[in-house]
mmCIF file of C-alpha atoms in Angstrom:
data_model
loop_
_atom_site.group_PDB
_atom_site.id
_atom_site.type_symbol
_atom_site.label_atom_id
_atom_site.label_comp_id
_atom_site.label_asym_id
_atom_site.label_seq_id
_atom_site.Cartn_x
_atom_site.Cartn_y
_atom_site.Cartn_z
ATOM 1 C CA MET A 24 61.248 123.857 83.817
ATOM 2 C CA ALA A 25 63.245 126.568 85.781
ATOM 3 C CA GLU A 26 60.714 129.300 85.440
ATOM 4 C CA LYS A 27 57.856 127.232 86.479
ATOM 5 C CA HIS A 28 56.935 127.163 90.417
ATOM 6 C CA TYR A 29 55.562 124.311 92.479
ATOM 7 C CA ASP A 30 53.893 123.866 95.816
ATOM 8 C CA TYR A 31 56.579 121.219 96.569
ATOM 9 C CA LEU A 32 60.194 120.283 95.479
ATOM 10 C CA ILE A 33 60.626 116.561 96.560
ATOM 11 C CA VAL A 34 64.534 115.617 96.925
ATOM 12 C CA GLY A 35 64.317 111.795 95.985
ATOM 13 C CA ALA A 36 62.329 109.364 94.216
ATOM 14 C CA GLY A 37 62.418 106.631 96.730
ATOM 15 C CA LEU A 38 59.557 105.219 98.448
ATOM 16 C CA PHE A 39 59.236 108.271 100.819
ATOM 17 C CA GLY A 40 59.435 110.903 98.006
ATOM 18 C CA ALA A 41 57.004 109.039 95.752
ATOM 19 C CA ALA A 42 54.276 108.418 98.142
ATOM 20 C CA PHE A 43 54.475 112.085 99.251
ATOM 21 C CA ALA A 44 54.301 113.299 96.106
ATOM 22 C CA GLN A 45 51.430 111.054 94.788
ATOM 23 C CA ILE A 46 49.271 112.272 98.006
ATOM 24 C CA MET A 47 50.023 115.805 97.636
ATOM 25 C CA THR A 48 49.148 115.798 93.805
ATOM 26 C CA GLU A 49 46.167 113.968 94.348
ATOM 27 C CA ARG A 50 45.104 116.626 96.706
ATOM 28 C CA GLY A 51 45.952 119.334 93.920
ATOM 29 C CA LYS A 52 48.978 120.535 94.967
ATOM 30 C CA SER A 53 51.720 120.831 92.174
ATOM 31 C CA CYS A 54 54.964 118.561 92.841
ATOM 32 C CA LEU A 55 58.464 118.289 91.215
ATOM 33 C CA VAL A 56 60.694 115.209 91.829
ATOM 34 C CA ILE A 57 64.322 115.230 91.361
ATOM 35 C CA GLU A 58 66.504 112.079 91.589
ATOM 36 C CA ARG A 59 70.252 111.870 91.321
ATOM 37 C CA ARG A 60 70.024 108.304 89.901
ATOM 38 C CA GLU A 61 68.917 107.757 86.624
ATOM 39 C CA THR A 62 65.824 105.642 87.438
ATOM 40 C CA VAL A 63 63.254 106.027 90.454
ATOM 41 C CA GLY A 64 62.602 103.766 93.366
ATOM 42 C CA GLY A 65 65.680 104.387 95.507
ATOM 43 C CA ASN A 66 67.171 101.205 96.932
ATOM 44 C CA ILE A 67 64.069 99.232 96.489
ATOM 45 C CA ALA A 68 64.466 99.553 92.500
ATOM 46 C CA THR A 69 64.067 96.475 90.490
ATOM 47 C CA GLU A 70 65.066 95.719 86.960
ATOM 48 C CA LYS A 71 64.395 92.644 84.265
ATOM 49 C CA THR A 72 67.207 90.318 83.606
ATOM 50 C CA GLU A 73 66.490 87.087 81.878
ATOM 51 C CA GLY A 74 62.872 87.486 82.382
ATOM 52 C CA ILE A 75 63.567 87.763 86.063
ATOM 53 C CA THR A 76 62.662 90.780 88.391
ATOM 54 C CA VAL A 77 66.004 91.445 90.003
ATOM 55 C CA HIS A 78 66.182 93.481 93.417
ATOM 56 C CA LYS A 79 69.072 95.893 92.617
ATOM 57 C CA PHE A 80 69.946 96.838 96.223
ATOM 58 C CA GLY A 81 68.995 93.863 98.199
ATOM 59 C CA ALA A 82 65.855 91.903 98.759
ATOM 60 C CA HIS A 83 62.866 93.880 99.794
ATOM 61 C CA ILE A 84 59.471 91.978 101.020
ATOM 62 C CA PHE A 85 56.569 94.372 101.815
ATOM 63 C CA HIS A 86 54.958 93.395 105.206
ATOM 64 C CA THR A 87 52.627 95.215 107.485
ATOM 65 C CA SER A 88 49.698 94.711 109.785
ATOM 66 C CA ASP A 89 48.411 98.212 108.806
ATOM 67 C CA LYS A 90 45.467 97.832 106.685
ATOM 68 C CA ARG A 91 45.688 101.400 105.521
ATOM 69 C CA VAL A 92 49.293 100.929 104.388
ATOM 70 C CA TRP A 93 48.419 97.639 102.649
ATOM 71 C CA GLU A 94 45.545 99.111 100.766
ATOM 72 C CA TYR A 95 47.352 102.123 99.587
ATOM 73 C CA VAL A 96 50.420 100.298 98.050
ATOM 74 C CA ASN A 97 48.041 97.905 96.313
ATOM 75 C CA ARG A 98 46.660 100.791 94.599
ATOM 76 C CA PHE A 99 49.779 100.752 92.411
ATOM 77 C CA ALA A 100 50.620 97.499 92.048
ATOM 78 C CA GLU A 101 49.324 93.832 92.441
ATOM 79 C CA PHE A 102 51.163 91.816 94.990
ATOM 80 C CA ASN A 103 51.977 88.246 95.167
ATOM 81 C CA HIS A 104 51.766 86.201 98.496
ATOM 82 C CA PHE A 105 55.604 85.768 98.834
ATOM 83 C CA ILE A 106 56.389 84.614 102.435
ATOM 84 C CA ASN A 107 59.819 85.171 103.593
ATOM 85 C CA THR A 108 61.372 81.727 104.878
ATOM 86 C CA PRO A 109 65.126 82.057 104.886
ATOM 87 C CA ILE A 110 67.713 79.566 105.505
ATOM 88 C CA ALA A 111 71.091 79.969 107.350
ATOM 89 C CA LYS A 112 74.222 78.100 106.472
ATOM 90 C CA TYR A 113 76.946 77.574 108.594
ATOM 91 C CA LYS A 114 79.761 75.365 108.110
ATOM 92 C CA GLY A 115 78.188 73.474 105.523
ATOM 93 C CA LYS A 116 74.827 72.573 107.347
ATOM 94 C CA LEU A 117 71.554 74.229 106.949
ATOM 95 C CA TYR A 118 69.379 75.863 109.507
ATOM 96 C CA ASN A 119 65.949 77.344 109.164
ATOM 97 C CA LEU A 120 65.165 81.025 110.212
ATOM 98 C CA PRO A 121 63.733 82.691 112.305
ATOM 99 C CA PHE A 122 64.817 80.591 115.461
ATOM 100 C CA ASN A 123 61.960 77.846 115.487
ATOM 101 C CA MET A 124 61.406 74.388 116.409
ATOM 102 C CA PHE A 125 62.813 73.433 112.876
ATOM 103 C CA THR A 126 65.941 75.324 113.859
ATOM 104 C CA PHE A 127 66.210 73.506 117.293
ATOM 105 C CA TYR A 128 65.819 70.076 115.857
ATOM 106 C CA GLN A 129 68.663 71.049 113.286
ATOM 107 C CA LEU A 130 70.895 72.044 116.406
ATOM 108 C CA TRP A 131 70.099 69.607 118.852
ATOM 109 C CA GLY A 132 67.730 66.883 117.723
ATOM 110 C CA CYS A 133 64.799 67.954 119.911
ATOM 111 C CA LYS A 134 61.123 67.642 118.949
ATOM 112 C CA THR A 135 59.083 69.264 121.539
ATOM 113 C CA PRO A 136 59.025 73.011 122.800
ATOM 114 C CA SER A 137 59.797 71.543 126.215
ATOM 115 C CA GLU A 138 63.021 70.071 125.014
ATOM 116 C CA ALA A 139 63.967 73.066 123.338
ATOM 117 C CA ARG A 140 62.998 75.412 126.163
ATOM 118 C CA ALA A 141 65.202 72.985 128.784
ATOM 119 C CA ILE A 142 68.181 73.275 126.403
ATOM 120 C CA ILE A 143 67.947 77.222 125.918
ATOM 121 C CA ASP A 144 67.061 77.962 129.616
ATOM 122 C CA ALA A 145 70.161 75.909 130.743
ATOM 123 C CA GLN A 146 72.403 77.680 128.300
ATOM 124 C CA ARG A 147 71.124 81.057 129.571
ATOM 125 C CA GLU A 148 71.621 80.036 133.186
ATOM 126 C CA ALA A 149 75.146 78.685 132.311
ATOM 127 C CA ALA A 150 76.085 82.481 130.756
ATOM 128 C CA GLY A 151 75.013 84.180 134.094
ATOM 129 C CA ILE A 152 74.524 87.504 132.705
ATOM 130 C CA THR A 153 71.537 89.647 133.841
ATOM 131 C CA GLU A 154 73.045 93.215 132.754
ATOM 132 C CA PRO A 155 74.444 92.723 129.436
ATOM 133 C CA GLN A 156 77.297 95.399 128.592
ATOM 134 C CA ASN A 157 77.618 94.460 124.828
ATOM 135 C CA LEU A 158 75.820 92.956 122.228
ATOM 136 C CA GLU A 159 77.503 89.274 122.712
ATOM 137 C CA GLU A 160 76.227 89.329 126.322
ATOM 138 C CA LYS A 161 72.790 90.160 125.458
ATOM 139 C CA ALA A 162 72.693 87.646 123.008
ATOM 140 C CA LEU A 163 73.938 84.798 125.148
ATOM 141 C CA MET A 164 71.399 86.307 127.747
ATOM 142 C CA MET A 165 68.535 85.831 125.425
ATOM 143 C CA VAL A 166 69.140 82.795 123.257
ATOM 144 C CA GLY A 167 72.248 80.779 124.859
ATOM 145 C CA GLU A 168 75.507 79.617 123.504
ATOM 146 C CA ASP A 169 74.627 77.363 120.602
ATOM 147 C CA VAL A 170 72.115 79.671 118.763
ATOM 148 C CA TYR A 171 74.384 82.840 119.446
ATOM 149 C CA ARG A 172 77.770 81.107 118.003
ATOM 150 C CA THR A 173 75.979 79.351 115.075
ATOM 151 C CA LEU A 174 73.473 81.741 113.673
ATOM 152 C CA ILE A 175 74.241 85.330 115.367
ATOM 153 C CA LYS A 176 78.035 86.013 115.780
ATOM 154 C CA GLY A 177 79.715 85.875 112.418
ATOM 155 C CA TYR A 178 76.718 87.402 110.735
ATOM 156 C CA THR A 179 76.391 90.419 113.125
ATOM 157 C CA GLU A 180 80.071 90.689 112.983
ATOM 158 C CA LYS A 181 80.304 90.709 109.307
ATOM 159 C CA GLN A 182 77.403 93.220 109.197
ATOM 160 C CA TRP A 183 78.869 95.753 111.419
ATOM 161 C CA GLY A 184 82.452 95.462 111.072
ATOM 162 C CA ARG A 185 83.705 94.810 114.525
ATOM 163 C CA ASP A 186 83.496 92.014 117.052
ATOM 164 C CA CYS A 187 80.218 91.579 119.105
ATOM 165 C CA LYS A 188 81.925 92.410 122.431
ATOM 166 C CA TYR A 189 82.228 95.863 121.079
ATOM 167 C CA LEU A 190 79.064 96.441 119.633
ATOM 168 C CA PRO A 191 76.273 98.244 122.055
ATOM 169 C CA PRO A 192 73.752 95.613 123.250
ATOM 170 C CA PHE A 193 70.659 97.553 121.639
ATOM 171 C CA ILE A 194 71.492 96.654 118.210
ATOM 172 C CA ILE A 195 70.482 93.259 118.488
ATOM 173 C CA GLY A 196 67.205 94.220 119.842
ATOM 174 C CA ARG A 197 64.660 91.579 120.755
ATOM 175 C CA VAL A 198 65.604 88.241 119.355
ATOM 176 C CA PRO A 199 62.342 86.172 118.747
ATOM 177 C CA LEU A 200 62.447 82.229 119.533
ATOM 178 C CA ARG A 201 59.255 80.547 118.419
ATOM 179 C CA PHE A 202 58.528 77.286 119.966
ATOM 180 C CA THR A 203 56.380 76.324 117.059
ATOM 181 C CA TYR A 204 57.317 74.759 113.445
ATOM 182 C CA ASN A 205 56.692 78.183 111.777
ATOM 183 C CA ASN A 206 59.272 79.321 109.101
ATOM 184 C CA ASN A 207 57.383 82.709 108.200
ATOM 185 C CA TYR A 208 59.876 85.314 108.886
ATOM 186 C CA PHE A 209 57.455 88.065 109.571
ATOM 187 C CA ASN A 210 54.440 87.966 111.893
ATOM 188 C CA ASP A 211 52.633 90.650 109.753
ATOM 189 C CA ASP A 212 48.952 90.431 108.395
ATOM 190 C CA TYR A 213 49.854 91.185 104.935
ATOM 191 C CA GLN A 214 53.006 90.081 103.120
ATOM 192 C CA GLY A 215 54.126 90.029 99.524
ATOM 193 C CA ILE A 216 56.045 91.618 96.496
ATOM 194 C CA PRO A 217 54.623 93.649 93.669
ATOM 195 C CA THR A 218 54.502 91.234 90.423
ATOM 196 C CA CYS A 219 55.375 93.969 88.388
ATOM 197 C CA GLY A 220 58.401 94.730 90.351
ATOM 198 C CA TYR A 221 58.761 97.753 92.656
ATOM 199 C CA THR A 222 60.192 100.528 90.090
ATOM 200 C CA GLU A 223 57.149 100.284 88.165
ATOM 201 C CA MET A 224 54.926 100.353 91.499
ATOM 202 C CA ILE A 225 56.828 103.575 92.090
ATOM 203 C CA GLU A 226 56.391 104.732 88.321
ATOM 204 C CA ASN A 227 52.822 104.076 88.828
ATOM 205 C CA MET A 228 52.678 106.485 92.018
ATOM 206 C CA LEU A 229 54.424 109.125 90.206
ATOM 207 C CA LYS A 230 52.125 109.032 87.136
ATOM 208 C CA GLY A 231 50.846 112.676 86.818
ATOM 209 C CA VAL A 232 53.690 114.071 88.780
ATOM 210 C CA GLU A 233 56.671 116.107 87.118
ATOM 211 C CA VAL A 234 60.100 113.808 87.763
ATOM 212 C CA ILE A 235 63.635 114.789 86.634
ATOM 213 C CA THR A 236 65.988 111.852 87.176
ATOM 214 C CA GLY A 237 69.661 112.084 86.692
ATOM 215 C CA VAL A 238 70.002 115.457 88.765
ATOM 216 C CA ASP A 239 71.868 116.177 91.947
ATOM 217 C CA TYR A 240 69.984 118.668 94.391
ATOM 218 C CA PHE A 241 73.356 119.755 95.368
ATOM 219 C CA VAL A 242 74.810 120.887 92.213
ATOM 220 C CA ASP A 243 72.370 123.732 91.962
ATOM 221 C CA ARG A 244 70.725 123.929 95.400
ATOM 222 C CA ASN A 245 69.607 127.360 95.005
ATOM 223 C CA LYS A 246 67.901 127.133 91.860
ATOM 224 C CA PHE A 247 65.939 124.160 93.102
ATOM 225 C CA ASP A 248 65.117 125.676 96.313
ATOM 226 C CA GLY A 249 63.568 128.656 94.568
ATOM 227 C CA MET A 250 61.514 126.426 92.520
ATOM 228 C CA ALA A 251 58.860 125.600 95.224
ATOM 229 C CA ASP A 252 57.302 126.829 98.187
ATOM 230 C CA THR A 253 58.234 124.064 100.196
ATOM 231 C CA VAL A 254 61.365 121.282 99.934
ATOM 232 C CA VAL A 255 60.668 117.720 100.964
ATOM 233 C CA TYR A 256 64.140 116.494 101.726
ATOM 234 C CA THR A 257 64.998 112.788 101.717
ATOM 235 C CA GLY A 258 68.659 112.692 101.550
ATOM 236 C CA ALA A 259 71.430 112.278 104.084
ATOM 237 C CA ILE A 260 70.350 115.063 106.857
ATOM 238 C CA ASP A 261 74.193 115.828 107.706
ATOM 239 C CA ARG A 262 74.980 116.638 104.347
ATOM 240 C CA PHE A 263 72.011 119.005 103.702
ATOM 241 C CA PHE A 264 73.597 121.077 106.712
ATOM 242 C CA ASP A 265 76.864 120.710 105.011
ATOM 243 C CA TYR A 266 78.228 118.319 107.782
ATOM 244 C CA LYS A 267 78.109 121.470 110.243
ATOM 245 C CA TYR A 268 78.386 119.121 113.191
ATOM 246 C CA GLY A 269 80.294 116.370 111.653
ATOM 247 C CA GLU A 270 79.566 113.227 109.417
ATOM 248 C CA LEU A 271 77.155 110.716 110.758
ATOM 249 C CA GLU A 272 78.352 106.993 110.306
ATOM 250 C CA TYR A 273 76.870 104.332 108.485
ATOM 251 C CA ARG A 274 77.403 100.910 107.133
ATOM 252 C CA SER A 275 77.519 100.139 103.339
ATOM 253 C CA LEU A 276 77.013 97.189 101.049
ATOM 254 C CA ARG A 277 78.627 96.045 97.933
ATOM 255 C CA PHE A 278 76.418 93.770 95.663
ATOM 256 C CA GLU A 279 77.676 91.296 93.303
ATOM 257 C CA THR A 280 75.131 90.005 90.907
ATOM 258 C CA GLU A 281 75.381 87.250 88.157
ATOM 259 C CA THR A 282 73.470 85.288 85.898
ATOM 260 C CA LEU A 283 73.949 81.600 86.058
ATOM 261 C CA ASP A 284 73.307 78.966 83.273
ATOM 262 C CA VAL A 285 71.278 76.774 85.649
ATOM 263 C CA ASP A 286 67.452 77.131 86.323
ATOM 264 C CA ASP A 287 67.991 76.895 90.021
ATOM 265 C CA TYR A 288 71.063 77.656 92.020
ATOM 266 C CA GLN A 289 69.623 77.461 95.746
ATOM 267 C CA GLY A 290 66.219 76.388 95.908
ATOM 268 C CA ASN A 291 65.402 79.723 97.954
ATOM 269 C CA ALA A 292 65.045 83.157 97.822
ATOM 270 C CA VAL A 293 67.394 84.004 100.521
ATOM 271 C CA VAL A 294 70.316 82.055 102.145
ATOM 272 C CA ASN A 295 72.164 83.650 104.981
ATOM 273 C CA TYR A 296 75.895 82.783 105.704
ATOM 274 C CA THR A 297 76.483 83.153 109.375
ATOM 275 C CA GLU A 298 80.086 81.701 109.076
ATOM 276 C CA TYR A 299 82.327 84.765 109.566
ATOM 277 C CA GLU A 300 84.960 83.388 107.310
ATOM 278 C CA VAL A 301 82.606 83.542 104.567
ATOM 279 C CA PRO A 302 82.916 87.447 103.353
ATOM 280 C CA TYR A 303 79.245 87.807 102.146
ATOM 281 C CA THR A 304 76.242 87.808 104.473
ATOM 282 C CA ARG A 305 73.683 86.452 102.096
ATOM 283 C CA ILE A 306 72.955 85.199 98.863
ATOM 284 C CA ILE A 307 69.425 86.081 97.371
ATOM 285 C CA GLU A 308 68.085 84.274 94.212
ATOM 286 C CA HIS A 309 65.744 86.652 92.711
ATOM 287 C CA LYS A 310 63.352 84.333 90.598
ATOM 288 C CA HIS A 311 61.985 82.751 93.897
ATOM 289 C CA PHE A 312 60.448 86.156 94.686
ATOM 290 C CA ASN A 313 57.898 86.170 92.129
ATOM 291 C CA GLY A 314 58.018 82.501 91.028
ATOM 292 C CA ASP A 315 59.534 83.750 87.606
ATOM 293 C CA LYS A 316 60.001 81.226 85.014
ATOM 294 C CA SER A 317 63.665 81.071 83.073
ATOM 295 C CA GLU A 318 66.072 78.765 82.079
ATOM 296 C CA ARG A 319 68.777 80.737 83.856
ATOM 297 C CA THR A 320 68.666 82.297 87.318
ATOM 298 C CA VAL A 321 70.340 85.486 88.735
ATOM 299 C CA ILE A 322 71.925 85.724 91.983
ATOM 300 C CA THR A 323 73.244 88.440 94.040
ATOM 301 C CA ARG A 324 75.948 88.111 96.893
ATOM 302 C CA GLU A 325 75.840 91.230 99.732
ATOM 303 C CA TYR A 326 79.022 92.093 101.172
ATOM 304 C CA PRO A 327 78.970 94.511 103.801
ATOM 305 C CA GLU A 328 81.605 97.214 103.705
ATOM 306 C CA LYS A 329 82.778 100.413 105.612
ATOM 307 C CA PHE A 330 80.937 103.389 104.698
ATOM 308 C CA GLU A 331 82.981 106.208 103.065
ATOM 309 C CA LYS A 332 82.037 109.508 101.706
ATOM 310 C CA GLY A 333 80.623 108.875 98.189
ATOM 311 C CA SER A 334 79.588 105.257 98.898
ATOM 312 C CA GLU A 335 76.067 104.533 99.349
ATOM 313 C CA PRO A 336 74.767 104.602 103.105
ATOM 314 C CA TYR A 337 72.690 101.716 104.213
ATOM 315 C CA TYR A 338 72.737 101.135 107.723
ATOM 316 C CA PRO A 339 72.848 103.843 110.229
ATOM 317 C CA ILE A 340 75.086 103.010 113.308
ATOM 318 C CA ASN A 341 72.585 104.065 115.933
ATOM 319 C CA ASP A 342 75.465 104.288 118.965
ATOM 320 C CA GLU A 343 75.588 106.769 121.694
ATOM 321 C CA LYS A 344 78.169 108.991 119.730
ATOM 322 C CA ASN A 345 75.930 108.987 116.584
ATOM 323 C CA THR A 346 72.684 109.566 118.030
ATOM 324 C CA GLU A 347 73.922 112.588 119.849
ATOM 325 C CA LEU A 348 75.212 113.946 116.376
ATOM 326 C CA TYR A 349 71.965 113.017 114.869
ATOM 327 C CA ASN A 350 69.878 115.127 117.619
ATOM 328 C CA LYS A 351 71.998 118.196 116.759
ATOM 329 C CA TYR A 352 70.955 117.944 113.098
ATOM 330 C CA ALA A 353 67.356 117.139 114.085
ATOM 331 C CA ALA A 354 67.259 120.136 116.119
ATOM 332 C CA LEU A 355 68.507 122.203 113.177
ATOM 333 C CA ALA A 356 65.959 120.747 111.026
ATOM 334 C CA LYS A 357 63.121 121.716 113.197
ATOM 335 C CA SER A 358 64.145 125.249 112.938
ATOM 336 C CA LYS A 359 64.273 125.026 109.166
ATOM 337 C CA LYS A 360 61.591 127.074 107.666
ATOM 338 C CA ASN A 361 59.918 125.679 104.372
ATOM 339 C CA VAL A 362 61.777 122.446 104.615
ATOM 340 C CA LEU A 363 60.205 118.969 105.526
ATOM 341 C CA PHE A 364 62.593 116.077 106.176
ATOM 342 C CA GLY A 365 61.583 112.667 105.857
ATOM 343 C CA GLY A 366 62.827 108.924 104.936
ATOM 344 C CA ARG A 367 65.755 106.750 106.155
ATOM 345 C CA LEU A 368 68.429 108.940 105.492
ATOM 346 C CA ALA A 369 66.868 112.105 106.946
ATOM 347 C CA GLY A 370 65.808 110.347 109.957
ATOM 348 C CA TYR A 371 68.972 108.512 110.422
ATOM 349 C CA LYS A 372 67.087 105.541 111.042
ATOM 350 C CA TYR A 373 66.477 101.861 109.232
ATOM 351 C CA TYR A 374 62.777 102.107 108.281
ATOM 352 C CA ASP A 375 60.989 99.083 106.754
ATOM 353 C CA MET A 376 58.637 99.851 104.020
ATOM 354 C CA ASP A 377 55.491 100.057 105.764
ATOM 355 C CA ASP A 378 57.101 102.268 108.245
ATOM 356 C CA THR A 379 57.967 104.703 105.613
ATOM 357 C CA VAL A 380 54.515 104.647 104.064
ATOM 358 C CA ALA A 381 53.316 105.113 107.490
ATOM 359 C CA ALA A 382 55.584 108.272 107.887
ATOM 360 C CA VAL A 383 54.439 109.732 104.652
ATOM 361 C CA PHE A 384 50.749 109.262 106.151
ATOM 362 C CA GLU A 385 51.634 111.061 109.353
ATOM 363 C CA LEU A 386 53.399 113.906 107.541
ATOM 364 C CA THR A 387 50.645 114.197 104.749
ATOM 365 C CA ASP A 388 47.831 114.148 107.459
ATOM 366 C CA LYS A 389 49.330 117.088 109.461
ATOM 367 C CA LEU A 390 49.669 119.344 106.247
ATOM 368 C CA GLY A 391 45.765 118.507 105.467
ATOM 369 C CA ALA A 392 44.219 119.499 102.080
#
């Protein structure tokens, strides 16, 4: 293998790396994919337990309004019609997500959009915030006291490991309020999950591509670099440059998965726990993603954790300090000859799956045939 030379060495067999390898192989280029883990798929990897497709690293629902992206992924898997309708649990009560008329009825008993708007507008006005200085102030300005205290504050503080008063306002982005009875979490035209699981979808993408798993690029970097004209790197950008300017910050996750001797544990794929005192942010029950039939069930609790070197980086902390640091690494990346960077870790940005595929399209379109 070491004596063979390739057009592209792709570091990482996640969605970005697999899609890039598939497209360029289809164009007649020779590609070698190496992956640190023993299986392909990255953080969207799935496995079968009790006949149930288990999302190993958190729930992943593919959603997009980009027809080109949707048609592309459907080449490699049949998708079901799963619609994400999560539920929030706070102090023993259940609330529908995203925030919609069902949520407002559960909070206040109001039944019409005008009633809900009146309550939210009154709470916004009472907050009296026009230029929010932190996440808490932005949330109060956007959704009012009740929605914030019940459904945002505890969940967010667990996710990021600090009080909302000490989080920058941009983290919360835009909080959608729907004044209709619509529990569909996403607004995209196309939504679903591969019926075969994401790992098999990635394996289908990589058919005809040489893949080596269980190999760490950094253990023998010089050898791997010499095996191809161009390296496509999808790992952490600061590690690629040996942390020259310092380490980028992330939040990590710990997953506790167990099989239970009941056929249905919570009646829904995703239940968020927005109470700060509950240490996990959500429980996912995997069989509901694909309607898997089994007398038992598999659930996963997700615990946000502080990121330390060696743990898995999940969420970049895109505050001012880290953005400035990333920009230094991005400048180095642009100057690096024969190396292309892509994916969430190399871009220090949390991408939805459709954004990842779209980014591959953009890169491969630039490279041409």
